[in-house]
Structure formats: C-alpha cells, structure tokens
Amino acid sequence: ANAGEASIARMDKIRNCKGPIPTADLRRELQVSMQKYAPVYRNSDDLATGKSVISDIMKKYQDVGIKDRSMVWNTDLIETLELENLINQAVQEMYSAEARKESRGAHAHEN
C-alpha cells in the first residue's frame, strides 16, 4: 500500500530545497575535485587528500538549492537528483581507491 512513497518523499524534499548553493556550482566542484584527486594516474597522497575534499562536498549537498518547483520538465530537479547519485559514486570511488594499497595499472603506490 505504501509502494513508492519513500521515492516520492525524496523527490519532493529535493524539489523544495532552498539552500544557497546552486546545483551546477556543486557539480562543477565535484568534477574538478575528482579530476584533480582521482585522475587516471593516481597516487596515495592525492587520494588521501581527495577523501577529505569529497567528504566536504557531500556535506555541502545538504545546502543545495533549486529554483524550479514545477513537476513538468524540471531539469533543475533532475540535475540535482543526478548530482546526489554522482556524489555517492565519487565517495565510494575515492575511499575504495585510497584503500587499495597495491599498484595495479595506472593506480600506483610508491614505496
């Protein structure tokens, strides 16, 4: 009887968020940080720094705000939902990459 209510509540919460940070600004910060701290060729120091940076971005997501409250063709809502997914992926990637201590391919750890 309650199928999908959690999803609808999540969408409504995001659709009505009024924080000061625009979605596009936080997405750009996430993109730049991932390119800087978890590029194709990685090292331990950058990954350790990246964990902190990505965790801070995840916290900032609580202050994201969108202007469009409509339910029709709301690209602001879709981009914010996508950003939440990207942040979750980035955190998982950064933490798992930093935890891998052996060198493999482009993921190198210097002794």
mmCIF file of N, CA, C and O in Angstrom:
data_model
loop_
_atom_site.group_PDB
_atom_site.id
_atom_site.type_symbol
_atom_site.label_atom_id
_atom_site.label_comp_id
_atom_site.label_asym_id
_atom_site.label_seq_id
_atom_site.Cartn_x
_atom_site.Cartn_y
_atom_site.Cartn_z
ATOM 1 N N ALA A 1 0.826 -1.200 0.000
ATOM 2 C CA ALA A 1 0.000 0.000 0.000
ATOM 3 C C ALA A 1 0.868 1.261 0.000
ATOM 4 O O ALA A 1 0.431 2.302 -0.440
ATOM 5 N N ASN A 2 2.113 1.167 0.504
ATOM 6 C CA ASN A 2 2.997 2.334 0.572
ATOM 7 C C ASN A 2 4.082 2.304 -0.490
ATOM 8 O O ASN A 2 5.095 2.973 -0.345
ATOM 9 N N ALA A 3 3.876 1.530 -1.554
ATOM 10 C CA ALA A 3 4.893 1.388 -2.589
ATOM 11 C C ALA A 3 5.235 2.734 -3.218
ATOM 12 O O ALA A 3 4.352 3.465 -3.658
ATOM 13 N N GLY A 4 6.492 3.075 -3.202
ATOM 14 C CA GLY A 4 6.962 4.286 -3.851
ATOM 15 C C GLY A 4 6.876 5.549 -3.018
ATOM 16 O O GLY A 4 7.334 6.605 -3.464
ATOM 17 N N GLU A 5 6.303 5.487 -1.828
ATOM 18 C CA GLU A 5 6.173 6.705 -1.018
ATOM 19 C C GLU A 5 7.521 7.303 -0.635
ATOM 20 O O GLU A 5 7.674 8.526 -0.615
ATOM 21 N N ALA A 6 8.500 6.450 -0.342
ATOM 22 C CA ALA A 6 9.830 6.962 0.026
ATOM 23 C C ALA A 6 10.464 7.701 -1.157
ATOM 24 O O ALA A 6 11.093 8.747 -0.976
ATOM 25 N N SER A 7 10.273 7.169 -2.358
ATOM 26 C CA SER A 7 10.821 7.826 -3.552
ATOM 27 C C SER A 7 10.159 9.171 -3.810
ATOM 28 O O SER A 7 10.833 10.153 -4.144
ATOM 29 N N ILE A 8 8.850 9.219 -3.661
ATOM 30 C CA ILE A 8 8.122 10.478 -3.851
ATOM 31 C C ILE A 8 8.546 11.503 -2.792
ATOM 32 O O ILE A 8 8.756 12.672 -3.099
ATOM 33 N N ALA A 9 8.707 11.052 -1.556
ATOM 34 C CA ALA A 9 9.134 11.956 -0.478
ATOM 35 C C ALA A 9 10.534 12.497 -0.747
ATOM 36 O O ALA A 9 10.797 13.687 -0.528
ATOM 37 N N ARG A 10 11.433 11.642 -1.237
ATOM 38 C CA ARG A 10 12.803 12.081 -1.563
ATOM 39 C C ARG A 10 12.766 13.135 -2.658
ATOM 40 O O ARG A 10 13.436 14.167 -2.577
ATOM 41 N N MET A 11 11.985 12.888 -3.697
ATOM 42 C CA MET A 11 11.895 13.825 -4.805
ATOM 43 C C MET A 11 11.305 15.161 -4.338
ATOM 44 O O MET A 11 11.809 16.224 -4.695
ATOM 45 N N ASP A 12 10.256 15.111 -3.529
ATOM 46 C CA ASP A 12 9.651 16.348 -3.025
ATOM 47 C C ASP A 12 10.613 17.129 -2.140
ATOM 48 O O ASP A 12 10.659 18.359 -2.186
ATOM 49 N N LYS A 13 11.377 16.412 -1.321
ATOM 50 C CA LYS A 13 12.351 17.084 -0.460
ATOM 51 C C LYS A 13 13.379 17.843 -1.302
ATOM 52 O O LYS A 13 13.692 19.007 -1.024
ATOM 53 N N ILE A 14 13.874 17.201 -2.331
ATOM 54 C CA ILE A 14 14.861 17.849 -3.197
ATOM 55 C C ILE A 14 14.213 18.972 -4.005
ATOM 56 O O ILE A 14 14.789 20.050 -4.156
ATOM 57 N N ARG A 15 13.009 18.745 -4.506
ATOM 58 C CA ARG A 15 12.313 19.763 -5.305
ATOM 59 C C ARG A 15 12.070 21.039 -4.502
ATOM 60 O O ARG A 15 12.053 22.137 -5.048
ATOM 61 N N ASN A 16 11.932 20.908 -3.205
ATOM 62 C CA ASN A 16 11.644 22.060 -2.352
ATOM 63 C C ASN A 16 12.844 22.562 -1.554
ATOM 64 O O ASN A 16 12.681 23.408 -0.672
ATOM 65 N N CYS A 17 14.038 22.061 -1.840
ATOM 66 C CA CYS A 17 15.210 22.516 -1.083
ATOM 67 C C CYS A 17 15.531 23.970 -1.444
ATOM 68 O O CYS A 17 15.398 24.383 -2.587
ATOM 69 N N LYS A 18 15.926 24.732 -0.445
ATOM 70 C CA LYS A 18 16.106 26.177 -0.613
ATOM 71 C C LYS A 18 17.492 26.645 -0.200
ATOM 72 O O LYS A 18 17.675 27.790 0.201
ATOM 73 N N GLY A 19 18.481 25.769 -0.267
ATOM 74 C CA GLY A 19 19.826 26.132 0.140
ATOM 75 C C GLY A 19 20.458 27.170 -0.767
ATOM 76 O O GLY A 19 19.975 27.441 -1.865
ATOM 77 N N PRO A 20 21.579 27.733 -0.323
ATOM 78 C CA PRO A 20 22.238 28.802 -1.082
ATOM 79 C C PRO A 20 23.153 28.330 -2.217
ATOM 80 O O PRO A 20 23.610 29.144 -3.015
ATOM 81 N N ILE A 21 23.429 27.025 -2.303
ATOM 82 C CA ILE A 21 24.385 26.530 -3.303
ATOM 83 C C ILE A 21 23.640 26.009 -4.534
ATOM 84 O O ILE A 21 22.870 25.045 -4.426
ATOM 85 N N PRO A 22 23.875 26.602 -5.704
ATOM 86 C CA PRO A 22 23.245 26.087 -6.925
ATOM 87 C C PRO A 22 23.819 24.708 -7.298
ATOM 88 O O PRO A 22 25.006 24.446 -7.104
ATOM 89 N N THR A 23 22.967 23.870 -7.826
ATOM 90 C CA THR A 23 23.374 22.522 -8.222
ATOM 91 C C THR A 23 24.581 22.554 -9.158
ATOM 92 O O THR A 23 25.528 21.791 -8.975
ATOM 93 N N ALA A 24 24.547 23.434 -10.147
ATOM 94 C CA ALA A 24 25.625 23.483 -11.137
ATOM 95 C C ALA A 24 26.970 23.816 -10.495
ATOM 96 O O ALA A 24 28.008 23.274 -10.905
ATOM 97 N N ASP A 25 26.972 24.672 -9.497
ATOM 98 C CA ASP A 25 28.225 25.047 -8.833
ATOM 99 C C ASP A 25 28.829 23.864 -8.082
ATOM 100 O O ASP A 25 30.036 23.618 -8.151
ATOM 101 N N LEU A 26 27.976 23.126 -7.384
ATOM 102 C CA LEU A 26 28.474 21.983 -6.622
ATOM 103 C C LEU A 26 28.901 20.848 -7.550
ATOM 104 O O LEU A 26 29.893 20.175 -7.302
ATOM 105 N N ARG A 27 28.171 20.673 -8.646
ATOM 106 C CA ARG A 27 28.557 19.648 -9.627
ATOM 107 C C ARG A 27 29.917 19.970 -10.227
ATOM 108 O O ARG A 27 30.762 19.100 -10.390
ATOM 109 N N ARG A 28 30.149 21.220 -10.525
ATOM 110 C CA ARG A 28 31.444 21.636 -11.072
ATOM 111 C C ARG A 28 32.562 21.397 -10.051
ATOM 112 O O ARG A 28 33.638 20.922 -10.403
ATOM 113 N N GLU A 29 32.309 21.722 -8.788
ATOM 114 C CA GLU A 29 33.304 21.491 -7.736
ATOM 115 C C GLU A 29 33.617 19.996 -7.619
ATOM 116 O O GLU A 29 34.778 19.600 -7.475
ATOM 117 N N LEU A 30 32.585 19.162 -7.706
ATOM 118 C CA LEU A 30 32.780 17.713 -7.664
ATOM 119 C C LEU A 30 33.615 17.246 -8.853
ATOM 120 O O LEU A 30 34.567 16.481 -8.693
ATOM 121 N N GLN A 31 33.296 17.721 -10.041
ATOM 122 C CA GLN A 31 34.015 17.324 -11.250
ATOM 123 C C GLN A 31 35.492 17.699 -11.175
ATOM 124 O O GLN A 31 36.369 16.873 -11.426
ATOM 125 N N VAL A 32 35.758 18.937 -10.806
ATOM 126 C CA VAL A 32 37.145 19.409 -10.719
ATOM 127 C C VAL A 32 37.919 18.618 -9.664
ATOM 128 O O VAL A 32 39.072 18.224 -9.876
ATOM 129 N N SER A 33 37.281 18.365 -8.531
ATOM 130 C CA SER A 33 37.938 17.619 -7.447
ATOM 131 C C SER A 33 38.253 16.186 -7.855
ATOM 132 O O SER A 33 39.339 15.664 -7.557
ATOM 133 N N MET A 34 37.326 15.537 -8.541
ATOM 134 C CA MET A 34 37.579 14.156 -8.978
ATOM 135 C C MET A 34 38.705 14.118 -10.015
ATOM 136 O O MET A 34 39.553 13.228 -9.984
ATOM 137 N N GLN A 35 38.725 15.090 -10.911
ATOM 138 C CA GLN A 35 39.794 15.139 -11.911
ATOM 139 C C GLN A 35 41.143 15.417 -11.263
ATOM 140 O O GLN A 35 42.173 14.929 -11.723
ATOM 141 N N LYS A 36 41.153 16.175 -10.196
ATOM 142 C CA LYS A 36 42.402 16.534 -9.529
ATOM 143 C C LYS A 36 42.907 15.425 -8.606
ATOM 144 O O LYS A 36 44.092 15.115 -8.590
ATOM 145 N N TYR A 37 42.006 14.812 -7.818
ATOM 146 C CA TYR A 37 42.440 13.883 -6.774
ATOM 147 C C TYR A 37 42.258 12.403 -7.120
ATOM 148 O O TYR A 37 42.807 11.547 -6.431
ATOM 149 N N ALA A 38 41.495 12.093 -8.165
ATOM 150 C CA ALA A 38 41.319 10.691 -8.574
ATOM 151 C C ALA A 38 41.380 10.574 -10.093
ATOM 152 O O ALA A 38 40.480 10.029 -10.721
ATOM 153 N N PRO A 39 42.460 11.085 -10.690
ATOM 154 C CA PRO A 39 42.572 11.003 -12.151
ATOM 155 C C PRO A 39 42.925 9.586 -12.584
ATOM 156 O O PRO A 39 42.999 8.666 -11.765
ATOM 157 N N VAL A 40 43.173 9.413 -13.850
ATOM 158 C CA VAL A 40 43.536 8.088 -14.365
ATOM 159 C C VAL A 40 44.816 7.595 -13.698
ATOM 160 O O VAL A 40 44.890 6.453 -13.243
ATOM 161 N N TYR A 41 45.820 8.456 -13.616
ATOM 162 C CA TYR A 41 47.074 8.094 -12.953
ATOM 163 C C TYR A 41 47.029 8.648 -11.530
ATOM 164 O O TYR A 41 47.064 9.854 -11.336
ATOM 165 N N ARG A 42 46.935 7.768 -10.553
ATOM 166 C CA ARG A 42 46.686 8.162 -9.172
ATOM 167 C C ARG A 42 47.898 7.937 -8.285
ATOM 168 O O ARG A 42 48.739 7.112 -8.571
ATOM 169 N N ASN A 43 47.924 8.680 -7.179
ATOM 170 C CA ASN A 43 48.940 8.434 -6.155
ATOM 171 C C ASN A 43 48.299 8.542 -4.772
ATOM 172 O O ASN A 43 47.224 9.121 -4.604
ATOM 173 N N SER A 44 48.974 7.973 -3.801
ATOM 174 C CA SER A 44 48.420 7.861 -2.443
ATOM 175 C C SER A 44 48.108 9.206 -1.811
ATOM 176 O O SER A 44 47.065 9.372 -1.162
ATOM 177 N N ASP A 45 48.996 10.175 -1.971
ATOM 178 C CA ASP A 45 48.793 11.481 -1.333
ATOM 179 C C ASP A 45 47.541 12.180 -1.864
ATOM 180 O O ASP A 45 46.752 12.727 -1.099
ATOM 181 N N ASP A 46 47.372 12.171 -3.191
ATOM 182 C CA ASP A 46 46.192 12.811 -3.776
ATOM 183 C C ASP A 46 44.904 12.116 -3.337
ATOM 184 O O ASP A 46 43.902 12.774 -3.050
ATOM 185 N N LEU A 47 44.924 10.792 -3.282
ATOM 186 C CA LEU A 47 43.728 10.058 -2.877
ATOM 187 C C LEU A 47 43.371 10.350 -1.418
ATOM 188 O O LEU A 47 42.195 10.514 -1.079
ATOM 189 N N ALA A 48 44.378 10.450 -0.552
ATOM 190 C CA ALA A 48 44.123 10.766 0.854
ATOM 191 C C ALA A 48 43.514 12.164 0.985
ATOM 192 O O ALA A 48 42.553 12.370 1.736
ATOM 193 N N THR A 49 44.060 13.115 0.243
ATOM 194 C CA THR A 49 43.501 14.469 0.243
ATOM 195 C C THR A 49 42.093 14.458 -0.345
ATOM 196 O O THR A 49 41.188 15.116 0.172
ATOM 197 N N GLY A 50 41.924 13.694 -1.404
ATOM 198 C CA GLY A 50 40.632 13.611 -2.079
ATOM 199 C C GLY A 50 39.515 13.102 -1.185
ATOM 200 O O GLY A 50 38.369 13.540 -1.306
ATOM 201 N N LYS A 51 39.844 12.175 -0.275
ATOM 202 C CA LYS A 51 38.817 11.680 0.655
ATOM 203 C C LYS A 51 38.210 12.830 1.450
ATOM 204 O O LYS A 51 36.994 12.916 1.595
ATOM 205 N N SER A 52 39.045 13.698 1.946
ATOM 206 C CA SER A 52 38.575 14.837 2.726
ATOM 207 C C SER A 52 37.778 15.809 1.859
ATOM 208 O O SER A 52 36.709 16.293 2.260
ATOM 209 N N VAL A 53 38.292 16.091 0.680
ATOM 210 C CA VAL A 53 37.634 17.039 -0.221
ATOM 211 C C VAL A 53 36.250 16.523 -0.630
ATOM 212 O O VAL A 53 35.258 17.266 -0.592
ATOM 213 N N ILE A 54 36.164 15.257 -0.989
ATOM 214 C CA ILE A 54 34.893 14.679 -1.418
ATOM 215 C C ILE A 54 33.901 14.607 -0.253
ATOM 216 O O ILE A 54 32.707 14.838 -0.424
ATOM 217 N N SER A 55 34.392 14.307 0.935
ATOM 218 C CA SER A 55 33.510 14.295 2.107
ATOM 219 C C SER A 55 32.927 15.684 2.361
ATOM 220 O O SER A 55 31.752 15.819 2.722
ATOM 221 N N ASP A 56 33.741 16.719 2.161
ATOM 222 C CA ASP A 56 33.259 18.092 2.320
ATOM 223 C C ASP A 56 32.186 18.422 1.281
ATOM 224 O O ASP A 56 31.186 19.079 1.597
ATOM 225 N N ILE A 57 32.388 17.968 0.059
ATOM 226 C CA ILE A 57 31.394 18.200 -0.993
ATOM 227 C C ILE A 57 30.091 17.493 -0.643
ATOM 228 O O ILE A 57 29.004 18.041 -0.832
ATOM 229 N N MET A 58 30.200 16.290 -0.112
ATOM 230 C CA MET A 58 28.999 15.552 0.290
ATOM 231 C C MET A 58 28.223 16.328 1.359
ATOM 232 O O MET A 58 26.993 16.391 1.325
ATOM 233 N N LYS A 59 28.926 16.942 2.290
ATOM 234 C CA LYS A 59 28.269 17.750 3.321
ATOM 235 C C LYS A 59 27.602 18.985 2.712
ATOM 236 O O LYS A 59 26.514 19.389 3.126
ATOM 237 N N LYS A 60 28.259 19.591 1.727
ATOM 238 C CA LYS A 60 27.706 20.783 1.076
ATOM 239 C C LYS A 60 26.400 20.483 0.353
ATOM 240 O O LYS A 60 25.578 21.380 0.165
ATOM 241 N N TYR A 61 26.222 19.233 -0.059
ATOM 242 C CA TYR A 61 24.996 18.879 -0.778
ATOM 243 C C TYR A 61 23.753 19.187 0.057
ATOM 244 O O TYR A 61 22.691 19.482 -0.493
ATOM 245 N N GLN A 62 23.882 19.157 1.366
ATOM 246 C CA GLN A 62 22.751 19.479 2.240
ATOM 247 C C GLN A 62 22.305 20.930 2.064
ATOM 248 O O GLN A 62 21.171 21.274 2.417
ATOM 249 N N ASP A 63 23.183 21.780 1.515
ATOM 250 C CA ASP A 63 22.869 23.192 1.321
ATOM 251 C C ASP A 63 22.588 23.545 -0.133
ATOM 252 O O ASP A 63 22.613 24.721 -0.505
ATOM 253 N N VAL A 64 22.305 22.541 -0.950
ATOM 254 C CA VAL A 64 21.994 22.809 -2.348
ATOM 255 C C VAL A 64 20.570 23.369 -2.427
ATOM 256 O O VAL A 64 19.724 23.078 -1.578
ATOM 257 N N GLY A 65 20.357 24.206 -3.414
ATOM 258 C CA GLY A 65 19.028 24.782 -3.593
ATOM 259 C C GLY A 65 18.649 24.797 -5.061
ATOM 260 O O GLY A 65 19.506 24.939 -5.926
ATOM 261 N N ILE A 66 17.367 24.624 -5.311
ATOM 262 C CA ILE A 66 16.881 24.721 -6.685
ATOM 263 C C ILE A 66 15.778 25.763 -6.742
ATOM 264 O O ILE A 66 15.086 26.016 -5.756
ATOM 265 N N LYS A 67 15.624 26.377 -7.906
ATOM 266 C CA LYS A 67 14.654 27.459 -8.075
ATOM 267 C C LYS A 67 13.341 26.962 -8.672
ATOM 268 O O LYS A 67 12.285 27.470 -8.348
ATOM 269 N N ASP A 68 13.418 25.979 -9.553
ATOM 270 C CA ASP A 68 12.234 25.482 -10.250
ATOM 271 C C ASP A 68 11.503 24.468 -9.367
ATOM 272 O O ASP A 68 12.048 23.423 -9.028
ATOM 273 N N ARG A 69 10.280 24.753 -8.991
ATOM 274 C CA ARG A 69 9.488 23.864 -8.132
ATOM 275 C C ARG A 69 8.443 23.071 -8.928
ATOM 276 O O ARG A 69 7.659 22.322 -8.363
ATOM 277 N N SER A 70 8.438 23.251 -10.245
ATOM 278 C CA SER A 70 7.410 22.602 -11.056
ATOM 279 C C SER A 70 7.619 21.094 -11.148
ATOM 280 O O SER A 70 8.671 20.569 -10.786
ATOM 281 N N MET A 71 6.611 20.416 -11.646
ATOM 282 C CA MET A 71 6.673 18.967 -11.814
ATOM 283 C C MET A 71 6.779 18.583 -13.287
ATOM 284 O O MET A 71 6.801 17.415 -13.621
ATOM 285 N N VAL A 72 6.829 19.572 -14.173
ATOM 286 C CA VAL A 72 6.872 19.299 -15.602
ATOM 287 C C VAL A 72 8.194 19.808 -16.174
ATOM 288 O O VAL A 72 8.530 20.980 -16.025
ATOM 289 N N TRP A 73 8.944 18.917 -16.792
ATOM 290 C CA TRP A 73 10.200 19.262 -17.485
ATOM 291 C C TRP A 73 11.129 20.039 -16.567
ATOM 292 O O TRP A 73 11.666 21.087 -16.934
ATOM 293 N N ASN A 74 11.302 19.559 -15.361
ATOM 294 C CA ASN A 74 12.098 20.258 -14.351
ATOM 295 C C ASN A 74 13.544 19.755 -14.414
ATOM 296 O O ASN A 74 13.930 18.842 -13.699
ATOM 297 N N THR A 75 14.336 20.378 -15.268
ATOM 298 C CA THR A 75 15.729 19.952 -15.420
ATOM 299 C C THR A 75 16.545 20.259 -14.169
ATOM 300 O O THR A 75 17.506 19.551 -13.875
ATOM 301 N N ASP A 76 16.177 21.288 -13.433
ATOM 302 C CA ASP A 76 16.880 21.618 -12.192
ATOM 303 C C ASP A 76 16.735 20.468 -11.185
ATOM 304 O O ASP A 76 17.710 20.062 -10.539
ATOM 305 N N LEU A 77 15.546 19.913 -11.077
ATOM 306 C CA LEU A 77 15.305 18.775 -10.184
ATOM 307 C C LEU A 77 16.089 17.547 -10.647
ATOM 308 O O LEU A 77 16.758 16.892 -9.840
ATOM 309 N N ILE A 78 16.038 17.258 -11.932
ATOM 310 C CA ILE A 78 16.740 16.085 -12.473
ATOM 311 C C ILE A 78 18.241 16.227 -12.255
ATOM 312 O O ILE A 78 18.914 15.275 -11.838
ATOM 313 N N GLU A 79 18.790 17.400 -12.515
ATOM 314 C CA GLU A 79 20.229 17.615 -12.313
ATOM 315 C C GLU A 79 20.621 17.468 -10.847
ATOM 316 O O GLU A 79 21.701 16.967 -10.533
ATOM 317 N N THR A 80 19.754 17.876 -9.943
ATOM 318 C CA THR A 80 20.046 17.750 -8.514
ATOM 319 C C THR A 80 19.985 16.294 -8.076
ATOM 320 O O THR A 80 20.828 15.837 -7.294
ATOM 321 N N LEU A 81 19.008 15.544 -8.581
ATOM 322 C CA LEU A 81 18.948 14.105 -8.303
ATOM 323 C C LEU A 81 20.183 13.396 -8.859
ATOM 324 O O LEU A 81 20.778 12.537 -8.201
ATOM 325 N N GLU A 82 20.592 13.760 -10.064
ATOM 326 C CA GLU A 82 21.796 13.174 -10.661
ATOM 327 C C GLU A 82 23.039 13.528 -9.848
ATOM 328 O O GLU A 82 23.932 12.699 -9.684
ATOM 329 N N LEU A 83 23.102 14.759 -9.351
ATOM 330 C CA LEU A 83 24.249 15.176 -8.536
ATOM 331 C C LEU A 83 24.356 14.318 -7.278
ATOM 332 O O LEU A 83 25.447 13.907 -6.894
ATOM 333 N N GLU A 84 23.223 14.042 -6.645
ATOM 334 C CA GLU A 84 23.251 13.189 -5.456
ATOM 335 C C GLU A 84 23.847 11.819 -5.788
ATOM 336 O O GLU A 84 24.685 11.297 -5.054
ATOM 337 N N ASN A 85 23.450 11.252 -6.912
ATOM 338 C CA ASN A 85 23.999 9.963 -7.337
ATOM 339 C C ASN A 85 25.492 10.069 -7.634
ATOM 340 O O ASN A 85 26.275 9.185 -7.269
ATOM 341 N N LEU A 86 25.906 11.141 -8.301
ATOM 342 C CA LEU A 86 27.321 11.338 -8.615
ATOM 343 C C LEU A 86 28.170 11.477 -7.355
ATOM 344 O O LEU A 86 29.277 10.946 -7.279
ATOM 345 N N ILE A 87 27.649 12.200 -6.376
ATOM 346 C CA ILE A 87 28.392 12.377 -5.129
ATOM 347 C C ILE A 87 28.572 11.034 -4.430
ATOM 348 O O ILE A 87 29.661 10.710 -3.954
ATOM 349 N N ASN A 88 27.511 10.246 -4.372
ATOM 350 C CA ASN A 88 27.614 8.921 -3.747
ATOM 351 C C ASN A 88 28.636 8.047 -4.470
ATOM 352 O O ASN A 88 29.425 7.352 -3.837
ATOM 353 N N GLN A 89 28.654 8.102 -5.801
ATOM 354 C CA GLN A 89 29.640 7.349 -6.574
ATOM 355 C C GLN A 89 31.058 7.849 -6.305
ATOM 356 O O GLN A 89 31.990 7.071 -6.157
ATOM 357 N N ALA A 90 31.218 9.165 -6.245
ATOM 358 C CA ALA A 90 32.537 9.757 -6.027
ATOM 359 C C ALA A 90 33.104 9.362 -4.673
ATOM 360 O O ALA A 90 34.295 9.039 -4.563
ATOM 361 N N VAL A 91 32.273 9.378 -3.651
ATOM 362 C CA VAL A 91 32.729 8.992 -2.316
ATOM 363 C C VAL A 91 33.177 7.538 -2.318
ATOM 364 O O VAL A 91 34.248 7.196 -1.801
ATOM 365 N N GLN A 92 32.385 6.672 -2.920
ATOM 366 C CA GLN A 92 32.745 5.255 -2.974
ATOM 367 C C GLN A 92 34.037 5.035 -3.759
ATOM 368 O O GLN A 92 34.908 4.263 -3.337
ATOM 369 N N GLU A 93 34.172 5.731 -4.880
ATOM 370 C CA GLU A 93 35.378 5.584 -5.696
ATOM 371 C C GLU A 93 36.614 6.074 -4.951
ATOM 372 O O GLU A 93 37.647 5.411 -4.924
ATOM 373 N N MET A 94 36.511 7.248 -4.330
ATOM 374 C CA MET A 94 37.668 7.840 -3.657
ATOM 375 C C MET A 94 38.116 6.976 -2.480
ATOM 376 O O MET A 94 39.308 6.701 -2.314
ATOM 377 N N TYR A 95 37.176 6.542 -1.662
ATOM 378 C CA TYR A 95 37.525 5.751 -0.484
ATOM 379 C C TYR A 95 38.058 4.375 -0.868
ATOM 380 O O TYR A 95 39.020 3.892 -0.267
ATOM 381 N N SER A 96 37.458 3.742 -1.863
ATOM 382 C CA SER A 96 37.941 2.410 -2.253
ATOM 383 C C SER A 96 39.294 2.498 -2.946
ATOM 384 O O SER A 96 40.160 1.646 -2.734
ATOM 385 N N ALA A 97 39.508 3.531 -3.754
ATOM 386 C CA ALA A 97 40.802 3.693 -4.421
ATOM 387 C C ALA A 97 41.913 3.954 -3.401
ATOM 388 O O ALA A 97 43.011 3.415 -3.513
ATOM 389 N N GLU A 98 41.623 4.768 -2.398
ATOM 390 C CA GLU A 98 42.630 5.064 -1.380
ATOM 391 C C GLU A 98 42.933 3.830 -0.521
ATOM 392 O O GLU A 98 44.054 3.617 -0.094
ATOM 393 N N ALA A 99 41.928 2.996 -0.327
ATOM 394 C CA ALA A 99 42.116 1.795 0.498
ATOM 395 C C ALA A 99 42.933 0.718 -0.218
ATOM 396 O O ALA A 99 43.543 -0.129 0.439
ATOM 397 N N ARG A 100 42.972 0.753 -1.546
ATOM 398 C CA ARG A 100 43.747 -0.232 -2.306
ATOM 399 C C ARG A 100 45.217 0.173 -2.246
ATOM 400 O O ARG A 100 45.624 1.187 -2.781
ATOM 401 N N LYS A 101 46.014 -0.618 -1.596
ATOM 402 C CA LYS A 101 47.415 -0.247 -1.371
ATOM 403 C C LYS A 101 48.376 -0.837 -2.399
ATOM 404 O O LYS A 101 49.508 -0.403 -2.489
ATOM 405 N N GLU A 102 47.937 -1.831 -3.169
ATOM 406 C CA GLU A 102 48.848 -2.382 -4.173
ATOM 407 C C GLU A 102 48.767 -1.559 -5.455
ATOM 408 O O GLU A 102 47.778 -0.880 -5.708
ATOM 409 N N SER A 103 49.831 -1.595 -6.231
ATOM 410 C CA SER A 103 49.844 -0.928 -7.517
ATOM 411 C C SER A 103 49.218 -1.851 -8.545
ATOM 412 O O SER A 103 49.492 -3.035 -8.595
ATOM 413 N N ARG A 104 48.370 -1.273 -9.378
ATOM 414 C CA ARG A 104 47.725 -2.068 -10.425
ATOM 415 C C ARG A 104 47.383 -1.135 -11.566
ATOM 416 O O ARG A 104 46.597 -0.207 -11.403
ATOM 417 N N GLY A 105 47.973 -1.346 -12.722
ATOM 418 C CA GLY A 105 47.727 -0.492 -13.867
ATOM 419 C C GLY A 105 48.171 0.929 -13.587
ATOM 420 O O GLY A 105 49.280 1.186 -13.150
ATOM 421 N N ALA A 106 47.261 1.881 -13.833
ATOM 422 C CA ALA A 106 47.575 3.294 -13.623
ATOM 423 C C ALA A 106 47.477 3.688 -12.146
ATOM 424 O O ALA A 106 47.852 4.779 -11.770
ATOM 425 N N HIS A 107 46.980 2.796 -11.326
ATOM 426 C CA HIS A 107 46.826 3.060 -9.894
ATOM 427 C C HIS A 107 48.136 2.643 -9.213
ATOM 428 O O HIS A 107 48.360 1.472 -8.926
ATOM 429 N N ALA A 108 49.021 3.606 -9.000
ATOM 430 C CA ALA A 108 50.369 3.291 -8.497
ATOM 431 C C ALA A 108 50.580 3.825 -7.087
ATOM 432 O O ALA A 108 50.148 4.933 -6.761
ATOM 433 N N HIS A 109 51.218 3.036 -6.277
ATOM 434 C CA HIS A 109 51.624 3.458 -4.936
ATOM 435 C C HIS A 109 53.136 3.361 -4.888
ATOM 436 O O HIS A 109 53.707 2.303 -5.135
ATOM 437 N N GLU A 110 53.783 4.483 -4.578
ATOM 438 C CA GLU A 110 55.230 4.478 -4.481
ATOM 439 C C GLU A 110 55.649 4.074 -3.075
ATOM 440 O O GLU A 110 55.048 4.490 -2.095
ATOM 441 N N ASN A 111 56.703 3.267 -2.978
ATOM 442 C CA ASN A 111 57.212 2.822 -1.673
ATOM 443 C C ASN A 111 58.225 3.791 -1.118
ATOM 444 O O ASN A 111 58.935 4.445 -1.720
#
